[in-house]
């Protein structure tokens, strides 16, 4: 039986996996969309902080982009350590 590929609009992470891989992950329940969303938020937060933006501007920008409240974003990134490339210290 041929595996049906989902349309591109159903794949929320096309920059990470292709449609076939996404369908396989979804059918085997290896995909946790909330965990993946939190990973993307933490990654974006680290990038913004490394660019030199302050914490509150990062939270505001991420809450606007993901459509979540600032308190939710803050709970996700509260334990995220951000290291600069020049100095290996926590900002």
mmCIF file with all atom_site columns, C-alpha atoms in Angstrom, residues 17 23 28 31 33 45-46 49 55 57 62 66 73 76 81 85 90:
data_model
loop_
_atom_site.group_PDB
_atom_site.id
_atom_site.type_symbol
_atom_site.label_atom_id
_atom_site.label_alt_id
_atom_site.label_comp_id
_atom_site.label_asym_id
_atom_site.label_entity_id
_atom_site.label_seq_id
_atom_site.pdbx_PDB_ins_code
_atom_site.Cartn_x
_atom_site.Cartn_y
_atom_site.Cartn_z
_atom_site.occupancy
_atom_site.B_iso_or_equiv
_atom_site.pdbx_formal_charge
_atom_site.auth_seq_id
_atom_site.auth_comp_id
_atom_site.auth_asym_id
_atom_site.auth_atom_id
_atom_site.pdbx_PDB_model_num
ATOM 1  C CA . UNK A 1 17 ? 11.773 17.836 7.437  1.00 0.00 ? 17 UNK A CA 1
ATOM 2  C CA . UNK A 1 23 ? 4.060  11.809 7.428  1.00 0.00 ? 23 UNK A CA 1
ATOM 3  C CA . UNK A 1 28 ? 4.476  6.681  14.370 1.00 0.00 ? 28 UNK A CA 1
ATOM 4  C CA . UNK A 1 31 ? 6.466  14.068 16.693 1.00 0.00 ? 31 UNK A CA 1
ATOM 5  C CA . UNK A 1 33 ? 4.472  19.611 18.110 1.00 0.00 ? 33 UNK A CA 1
ATOM 6  C CA . UNK A 1 45 ? 15.397 33.695 21.560 1.00 0.00 ? 45 UNK A CA 1
ATOM 7  C CA . UNK A 1 46 ? 19.072 32.709 21.599 1.00 0.00 ? 46 UNK A CA 1
ATOM 8  C CA . UNK A 1 49 ? 19.960 37.732 22.392 1.00 0.00 ? 49 UNK A CA 1
ATOM 9  C CA . UNK A 1 55 ? 15.358 40.396 27.067 1.00 0.00 ? 55 UNK A CA 1
ATOM 10 C CA . UNK A 1 57 ? 12.381 43.184 23.235 1.00 0.00 ? 57 UNK A CA 1
ATOM 11 C CA . UNK A 1 62 ? 8.550  36.305 19.937 1.00 0.00 ? 62 UNK A CA 1
ATOM 12 C CA . UNK A 1 66 ? 4.126  33.011 17.614 1.00 0.00 ? 66 UNK A CA 1
ATOM 13 C CA . UNK A 1 73 ? 7.145  32.757 26.133 1.00 0.00 ? 73 UNK A CA 1
ATOM 14 C CA . UNK A 1 76 ? 9.536  28.548 27.783 1.00 0.00 ? 76 UNK A CA 1
ATOM 15 C CA . UNK A 1 81 ? 21.235 29.781 28.639 1.00 0.00 ? 81 UNK A CA 1
ATOM 16 C CA . UNK A 1 85 ? 30.703 33.626 20.897 1.00 0.00 ? 85 UNK A CA 1
ATOM 17 C CA . UNK A 1 90 ? 25.715 33.535 30.572 1.00 0.00 ? 90 UNK A CA 1
#
